[in-house]
Amino acid sequence: MQRRVFLKSGALALVTMGLSPSFLERTVMGMSLPKAARGKTLICLFQRGAADALNVVVPFGEKAYYASRPQLAVGAPSRGAGALGAIDLDGFFGLHPSLSPFKPLYDRGLLVPIHAVGSPSATRSHFDAQDYMESATPDRKGTRDGWLNRYLATKGTCEADCSTHASPFRAVSMTQQTPRILDGESPVVAMNSLEEFSIRSAGGDAEARLEALYRTGKADLVHGSGSDMFEAMKMLRSANPLQYRPSAGANYPRSPFGQRLQQIAQLIKSDVGLEVAFADVGGWDTHVNQGGAQGQLANRLGDFAQSVAALVHDLGDRMDDVMILTMSEFGRTVRQNGTGGTDHGHAGAMFVLGGNLAAKQQVLGKWPGLEREQLYEGRDLALTTDFRAVFGEVTARHLGGNQLDRVFPGYGARESEWLGILPRV
Amino acid sequence: MHHASMPTLLASRFATLASAVFALSVLPAVAPAATILYAQAGADAQNTGREQTADQQVHHALNRLAFGPRPGDVERVRSMGVDTWIEQQLNPERIDDAKMEQWLTRFPTLTMSGAEFVAKYPPPGQQLARLAVQQRTMGEMRGNTSGDTPRDAVSVSAADSARLRESARAGQRASAEIFSARVGRAVASERQLHEVMVDFWANHFNVFVGKQQARYYLAEYEQNALRPHALGNFRELLGAVAKSPAMLLYLDQAQSVADSGRRTLAQPLAAQRNNRRANGRLSTRAMDRTTIGELIDRDRLPAQQRARIEALPAEQLQRVRDMTLTQAQQYMATLVNNNPRRPRGINENYARELMELHTLGVDGGYTQQDVMEVARALTGWTVARGPQARGAQARNAEGFMFRPEAHDAEAKTILGQSFPAGRGQDEGERVLDLLANHPSTARFIASKLVRRFVSDVPPERLVERAAETFLDTKGDIREVMRTIVTSDEFFAADAYRAKVKTPFELVVSASRAVGAQPDATPQTAQLIARMGQPIYGRSTPDGYPDTADEWINTGSILNRMNFGLVVGAGRLPNARPGQWPVARELQNKTTEEQVDGLVKALFGGDVSADTRAVLLSGENPLLARAPAGSDSLFTARDDDDQAMSGAMSNAMAGTGSVASAASNAPAMSPAEMRQQRQRQRGAAAPLPDLKGFPKLVGLAFGAPEFQRR
């Protein structure tokens, strides 16, 4: 039986440390908040299904791009008004027109794209590639935990003072189930929405009784998760994140993805100690009728960009302590396929957003080119940046993680491969 | 896991004795007596290695081979003997299920073919197209042929769009019948193991309701592909799935055609005649012993092939001259695939998942080259639509159609085996033969079954034995299941309550536990969806996970506790507490009698002392020892009604992710989304303050023990 180990907030902790974890007493009694409250936050957003990087960050300076995609290519930035061409970034790359909310962020130095980045694994399976991106151990399937959880586990908050407990909302996934990237020994809260996080009985002692059923000192998965849940629920009530409305100018789409990002902002604003947040969004597996400047992919990108831009506007100054990292398991074939779409490819693109970026107004990553001999296996965008170089730099320079050899086993720090996204600490 | 049970030796001796006695006293009516006695005797010989007590075995079997016991089931199985009951369940065709069949007749959708479904509930796009044609005809009649509007432009009036919406809703209601029927059968069918297997295969061969038009074909998918073969032959199941429109559409196979430039069967007659003439007396086999150079020199190559080879650059031509025909074709295929100029027609999606998820498993020993070759072999496997559909059905493969002109007719090599050119549909059948009987497939299917029926960490030796059975019987699923569920590993102490219920299993087992009638409304299915497992709602082809750590987290455990309260409040659809014998019996008893009665009915009397104590007094011995000042844990009550009433509100987790993942999903109108949200809120409204027996019921169904099976 594989079991999560419940550190600090699990049932084991109750047995060994008495009943009420100190953070709970403090929050319930309205005393000072946990230490991590005003620390750094990393928000990881996963585009599941392999987003077509070449139509997200468009290499309009490449002839081969247009040759390979007669129906799908996004046109070069057009001088004419109203035409739907790429949005010029640096004279070679442009954003898909649906990503227009990103352009002002790029201009202000709050957003940088990274191109030709991804997994060194040759797999073109969604499931494997997502697994590798989330475990950060490409081609090693045995890894049980995700790299974000390994970061959380290796940088516990217990090193200095064990009476200071980590917030149960240190790691939150706005998903039905804990995603692979957050699987592991460090506790994680997974939920679809903040509203659903309560017991449904009106009055009476059903809630207390249920709590008692789960807090029996047993440390198996079911009991442990139940204990975690009750702690988290009480803290959330006391912090009441739903009181925070979006700031002016932050217009979240009403899509599930937009709503989840809004709730991540609410958690950040309510200072519950959120350090790592995760959300995902599907619909990127565009084998059929992908569209070009308009169409299926354009619609997905519109929702994506509006949601992320709203989050940045909503957080305002707090972006100084927040980074947003977007990722997708791999890119797609350079050539369009026979059904107006693209098939599974290799390297992809990411966006990094933050108020404290060192790299500004540029597209990061070495561009490998799209001529036939430059392609991976003769068909896909080649890889020039290992995703672990990005994850590692963000983990170290933003979150202050210092055990990269444990977070990225078999890879480690490799500072020489970092892209210089963030200033040296 | 520790259980208060008698020592193992004693337990197993008791089990042997008990089953022997019952074998003589109770003969079930469904099978010939001789079979039963034989099965019983065989089982007795194996019983000695079983660690579970006789009572545990009964509960265990009912929780694994069925969706949990209904009132009376435990007694019934105990009296006939657990092995006899297992033998019955392995032969569902001998079990009378007339009541269930009668109940299902209320769902006309279930027996509709996809073509009928589409005809009755045309997709919005099709209706728009019809509208466009009408408008054009009208325009032409009025002499308006100016052509300043695009040919396919449609203007949609308010009345049109209302009609479109209503028809979309009707289509959705019809789809919902499929979900209700699945849940209803799981709740009330006598053929419980068959239903568990349908659930297993529907998940193994996952299709997604939101993918294009796949939803129209779900009824026939389940009816024609999954149900007939759920305990049958794996190769037949695989073939039925491969030809089902639902799968052909879901994994894009229906759209995969031969790359342009490949020889297809479109020109078969002329080309084959040419081939024969060119080959002279050389058979294909003989040609494969001869080099291309010789064939060219002796003028034995078809002109078309010769032209293509001679068009190669000198260096490549020199290499090809030394190859056999098959080698040359492969070599040229790789050249073709690496040529960026060539528009591609094949779509690898189904070919890849066929090997990775349906048969060999991801480590089953295939390469990217194999994926491409399988995709080529399956080109032409597609869905007949419109006027073609009726003809295709007449050929006894609902909606499936092989299009020779789309089939890549050149030779292939798959998993090291060569597939000669020009075999058409038969080539795809041979690929399925190869995959279905592959040792990697035997292992992969065996390990998934053992994970489902025994433990999240499948015992290695049992997986080996099940895989052996798979190979020995050429994929007889019933025999593989027999190996698994009569094994000592299945009845090991470790295996007891080791599996965590999925949301589907949780809701269905609760319905069964309270003796609920099957629910003809969509409500029970919606409840399951809100807990994260919408039926046919998993967008990725891997299906839902089958291990505890994927289903249990702080959010889901909360949903499960809330679900327990729903049961306690009598809100489980079609479960009237008054009709539950246990409730009737315990209604006026003391609390202690009620607790013991519930624990016996739901858990066979087997719960931890802590659980019993909490149910009885609300006090948890461990918490009671805690220092003063810890009251906050129990008294913290939310003043904010909002936080309460929103419980599970946005949930519809499944639906949320379905909507977001469904790039091609039929769009819901804002009004429909609002309605759906209201429905969800209604389902999530706070429950009344539960007191007395209903509260005990709520707690018991929300307890840790009920999350396991």
Coordinates of C-alpha atoms in Angstrom, one line a residue, chain B residues 191-472:
Chain B
R191 CA -25.8 -9.6 -13.3
Q192 CA -23.6 -7.5 -11.0
L193 CA -20.2 -8.8 -12.2
H194 CA -21.2 -8.1 -15.7
E195 CA -22.0 -4.5 -14.8
V196 CA -18.7 -4.2 -13.0
M197 CA -16.9 -5.5 -16.1
V198 CA -18.9 -3.0 -18.3
D199 CA -17.7 -0.3 -16.0
F200 CA -14.1 -1.6 -16.3
W201 CA -14.1 -1.8 -20.1
A202 CA -15.9 1.5 -20.6
N203 CA -13.1 3.0 -18.7
H204 CA -10.3 0.9 -20.4
F205 CA -11.7 1.8 -23.8
N206 CA -12.6 5.3 -22.7
V207 CA -14.5 7.6 -25.1
F208 CA -15.5 11.1 -24.3
V209 CA -19.1 12.4 -24.7
G210 CA -17.8 15.9 -25.6
K211 CA -15.7 14.9 -28.6
Q212 CA -17.4 15.9 -31.8
Q213 CA -20.3 13.6 -32.6
A214 CA -19.1 10.7 -30.5
R215 CA -22.0 11.2 -28.1
Y216 CA -24.5 10.1 -30.7
Y217 CA -22.9 6.7 -30.8
L218 CA -22.5 6.1 -27.1
A219 CA -25.6 4.0 -26.8
E220 CA -24.6 1.6 -29.6
Y221 CA -21.0 1.6 -28.4
E222 CA -22.1 0.3 -25.0
Q223 CA -24.8 -1.9 -26.4
N224 CA -22.9 -3.5 -29.3
A225 CA -19.2 -3.2 -28.4
L226 CA -18.9 -3.4 -24.6
R227 CA -21.8 -5.3 -23.2
P228 CA -21.7 -8.4 -25.5
H229 CA -17.9 -9.0 -24.8
A230 CA -17.5 -7.8 -21.3
L231 CA -16.8 -11.3 -20.1
G232 CA -16.1 -12.7 -23.5
N233 CA -13.1 -12.8 -25.8
F234 CA -10.7 -9.9 -25.7
R235 CA -9.9 -10.0 -29.5
E236 CA -13.6 -9.7 -30.2
L237 CA -14.0 -6.9 -27.8
L238 CA -11.1 -5.1 -29.3
G239 CA -12.5 -5.5 -32.8
A240 CA -15.9 -4.3 -31.8
V241 CA -14.4 -1.2 -30.2
A242 CA -12.1 -0.6 -33.1
K243 CA -15.1 -0.6 -35.5
S244 CA -17.4 1.4 -33.2
P245 CA -18.2 4.9 -34.5
A246 CA -17.7 6.3 -31.0
M247 CA -14.1 5.2 -30.9
L248 CA -13.4 5.9 -34.5
L249 CA -14.6 9.5 -33.9
Y250 CA -13.1 10.0 -30.5
L251 CA -9.6 9.1 -31.5
D252 CA -9.8 10.7 -35.0
Q253 CA -9.4 7.4 -36.8
A254 CA -12.5 8.2 -38.9
Q255 CA -10.5 11.0 -40.5
S256 CA -7.2 9.3 -41.1
V257 CA -6.6 8.6 -44.7
A258 CA -3.6 7.4 -46.7
D259 CA -0.9 10.0 -47.3
S260 CA -1.2 11.5 -50.7
G261 CA 1.3 9.7 -53.0
R262 CA 0.7 6.4 -51.3
R263 CA -0.9 3.7 -53.4
T264 CA -4.4 3.2 -52.2
L265 CA -7.0 0.6 -53.1
A266 CA -8.8 3.3 -55.2
Q267 CA -7.0 2.2 -58.3
P268 CA -7.0 -1.4 -57.3
L269 CA -8.4 -3.0 -60.4
A270 CA -6.2 -1.2 -62.9
A271 CA -3.2 -1.2 -60.7
Q272 CA -3.5 -4.9 -59.7
R273 CA -3.9 -5.9 -63.3
N274 CA -0.8 -3.9 -64.1
N275 CA 1.0 -5.5 -61.2
R276 CA 0.2 -9.0 -62.3
R277 CA 1.3 -8.3 -65.8
A278 CA 4.5 -6.7 -64.6
N279 CA 5.3 -9.5 -62.1
G280 CA 4.9 -12.2 -64.7
R281 CA 5.3 -15.5 -62.9
L282 CA 6.9 -13.9 -59.9
S283 CA 4.8 -14.3 -56.8
T284 CA 5.0 -11.6 -54.1
R285 CA 7.1 -13.9 -52.0
A286 CA 9.5 -14.5 -54.8
M287 CA 9.8 -10.8 -55.4
D288 CA 10.8 -10.4 -51.8
R289 CA 13.8 -12.6 -52.4
T290 CA 14.9 -10.5 -55.3
T291 CA 16.6 -7.2 -55.1
I292 CA 15.1 -4.1 -56.5
G293 CA 18.1 -3.8 -58.9
E294 CA 17.3 -7.2 -60.4
L295 CA 13.6 -6.4 -60.6
I296 CA 14.3 -3.2 -62.5
D297 CA 16.9 -4.9 -64.7
R298 CA 14.4 -7.7 -65.5
D299 CA 11.6 -5.2 -66.0
R300 CA 9.5 -6.9 -63.4
L301 CA 8.5 -3.7 -61.4
P302 CA 5.2 -2.0 -62.1
A303 CA 5.9 1.2 -64.0
Q304 CA 4.6 3.5 -61.3
Q305 CA 6.8 2.0 -58.6
R306 CA 9.8 1.9 -61.0
A307 CA 9.3 5.5 -61.8
R308 CA 9.2 6.5 -58.1
I309 CA 12.4 4.6 -57.4
E310 CA 14.2 5.9 -60.3
A311 CA 13.3 9.4 -59.4
L312 CA 15.4 9.1 -56.2
P313 CA 18.7 10.9 -55.9
A314 CA 21.6 8.8 -57.1
E315 CA 22.9 7.9 -53.7
Q316 CA 19.5 6.8 -52.4
L317 CA 18.8 4.9 -55.6
Q318 CA 22.0 2.9 -55.2
R319 CA 20.9 1.9 -51.7
V320 CA 17.5 0.9 -52.8
R321 CA 18.8 -1.2 -55.6
D322 CA 20.2 -3.6 -53.0
M323 CA 17.0 -3.9 -51.0
T324 CA 14.0 -6.3 -51.4
L325 CA 10.7 -4.8 -52.4
T326 CA 9.4 -4.7 -48.9
Q327 CA 12.6 -3.1 -47.5
A328 CA 12.5 -0.5 -50.3
Q329 CA 8.9 0.3 -49.6
Q330 CA 9.7 0.9 -45.9
Y331 CA 12.7 3.0 -46.8
M332 CA 10.7 5.1 -49.1
A333 CA 8.0 5.5 -46.5
T334 CA 10.4 7.1 -44.1
L335 CA 11.6 9.4 -46.9
V336 CA 8.0 10.3 -47.5
N337 CA 7.3 11.0 -43.9
N338 CA 10.3 13.2 -43.6
N339 CA 9.4 15.2 -46.6
P340 CA 7.9 18.5 -45.4
R341 CA 6.3 19.2 -48.8
R342 CA 4.0 16.3 -48.7
P343 CA 0.6 16.9 -47.3
R344 CA -0.1 14.3 -44.7
G345 CA -3.3 12.3 -44.5
I346 CA -2.7 9.9 -41.7
N347 CA -3.7 10.7 -38.1
E348 CA -1.8 8.7 -35.5
N349 CA -4.1 9.3 -32.6
Y350 CA -6.0 6.0 -32.5
A351 CA -3.0 3.9 -33.6
R352 CA -1.0 5.2 -30.7
E353 CA -3.6 4.8 -28.0
L354 CA -4.6 1.4 -29.5
M355 CA -1.1 0.2 -28.5
E356 CA -0.4 2.4 -25.5
L357 CA -3.8 2.2 -23.7
H358 CA -5.9 -0.6 -25.2
T359 CA -3.4 -3.4 -25.7
L360 CA 0.4 -3.5 -25.2
G361 CA 0.7 -0.8 -22.6
V362 CA 3.1 2.1 -22.8
D363 CA 6.1 -0.1 -22.1
G364 CA 4.8 -2.9 -24.3
G365 CA 7.7 -2.7 -26.7
Y366 CA 6.5 -0.6 -29.7
T367 CA 8.2 2.3 -31.4
Q368 CA 7.1 5.5 -33.0
Q369 CA 7.7 3.7 -36.3
D370 CA 5.2 1.0 -35.3
V371 CA 2.7 3.8 -34.4
M372 CA 3.0 5.2 -37.9
E373 CA 2.8 1.8 -39.6
V374 CA -0.3 0.8 -37.6
A375 CA -1.9 4.1 -38.5
R376 CA -1.2 3.4 -42.1
A377 CA -2.6 -0.1 -41.8
L378 CA -5.9 1.3 -40.4
T379 CA -6.4 4.0 -43.0
G380 CA -9.8 3.6 -44.5
W381 CA -11.4 2.4 -41.2
T382 CA -14.1 5.1 -40.8
V383 CA -17.7 5.8 -40.1
A384 CA -20.4 5.6 -42.7
R385 CA -22.6 8.7 -42.5
G386 CA -25.7 9.9 -44.1
P387 CA -27.1 7.7 -46.9
Q388 CA -24.1 5.3 -46.5
A389 CA -25.0 4.5 -42.9
R390 CA -27.9 2.2 -43.7
G391 CA -25.9 0.0 -46.0
A392 CA -23.1 -0.2 -43.4
Q393 CA -25.5 -1.4 -40.7
A394 CA -26.8 -4.1 -43.0
R395 CA -23.2 -5.4 -42.9
N396 CA -23.6 -6.0 -39.2
A397 CA -21.1 -3.4 -38.0
E398 CA -23.1 -0.4 -37.0
G399 CA -21.9 2.6 -38.9
F400 CA -18.4 1.1 -39.5
M401 CA -17.2 1.3 -43.0
F402 CA -14.0 0.5 -44.8
R403 CA -13.1 2.9 -47.6
P404 CA -10.7 1.3 -50.0
E405 CA -9.8 4.5 -51.7
A406 CA -8.6 5.9 -48.3
H407 CA -6.5 2.9 -47.4
D408 CA -2.8 2.9 -47.8
A409 CA -2.3 -0.3 -49.7
E410 CA 1.5 -0.5 -49.6
A411 CA 3.4 -2.9 -47.4
K412 CA 4.1 -2.3 -43.8
T413 CA 6.2 -3.8 -41.0
I414 CA 4.6 -3.8 -37.5
L415 CA 6.3 -5.1 -34.4
G416 CA 8.8 -6.8 -36.6
Q417 CA 6.2 -8.6 -38.7
S418 CA 5.7 -7.8 -42.3
F419 CA 2.3 -7.1 -43.7
P420 CA 2.2 -7.5 -47.5
A421 CA 0.7 -4.9 -49.7
G422 CA -2.9 -4.7 -50.8
R423 CA -4.7 -6.7 -48.2
G424 CA -7.2 -3.9 -47.4
Q425 CA -9.4 -4.3 -44.3
D426 CA -7.9 -7.7 -43.6
E427 CA -4.6 -6.0 -42.8
G428 CA -6.2 -4.0 -40.0
E429 CA -7.8 -7.2 -38.7
R430 CA -4.4 -8.9 -38.7
V431 CA -2.9 -6.0 -36.7
L432 CA -5.6 -6.4 -34.1
D433 CA -4.9 -10.2 -34.0
L434 CA -1.2 -9.4 -33.4
L435 CA -1.9 -6.9 -30.7
A436 CA -4.7 -8.8 -28.9
N437 CA -2.5 -12.0 -28.5
H438 CA 0.7 -10.2 -27.6
P439 CA 2.3 -11.2 -24.3
S440 CA 2.6 -7.5 -23.4
T441 CA -1.2 -7.2 -23.8
A442 CA -1.8 -10.2 -21.6
R443 CA 0.3 -8.6 -18.9
F444 CA -1.2 -5.2 -19.3
I445 CA -4.8 -6.3 -19.1
A446 CA -4.0 -8.7 -16.3
S447 CA -2.4 -6.1 -14.2
K448 CA -5.2 -3.6 -14.8
L449 CA -7.8 -6.3 -13.8
V450 CA -5.9 -7.2 -10.7
R451 CA -5.5 -3.6 -9.7
R452 CA -9.3 -3.1 -10.1
F453 CA -10.3 -6.3 -8.3
V454 CA -7.6 -7.0 -5.7
S455 CA -5.3 -4.1 -4.8
D456 CA -3.8 -0.8 -5.9
V457 CA -0.5 -2.6 -5.9
P458 CA -1.2 -5.7 -7.9
P459 CA 0.5 -8.8 -6.4
E460 CA 3.1 -9.7 -9.0
R461 CA 2.5 -13.5 -8.9
L462 CA -1.3 -13.1 -9.4
V463 CA -0.7 -10.8 -12.4
E464 CA 1.6 -13.5 -13.9
R465 CA -1.0 -16.2 -13.4
A466 CA -3.7 -14.1 -14.9
A467 CA -1.6 -13.1 -17.9
E468 CA -0.8 -16.8 -18.4
T469 CA -4.5 -17.6 -18.4
F470 CA -5.0 -14.8 -20.9
L471 CA -2.5 -16.3 -23.3
D472 CA -3.5 -19.9 -22.7

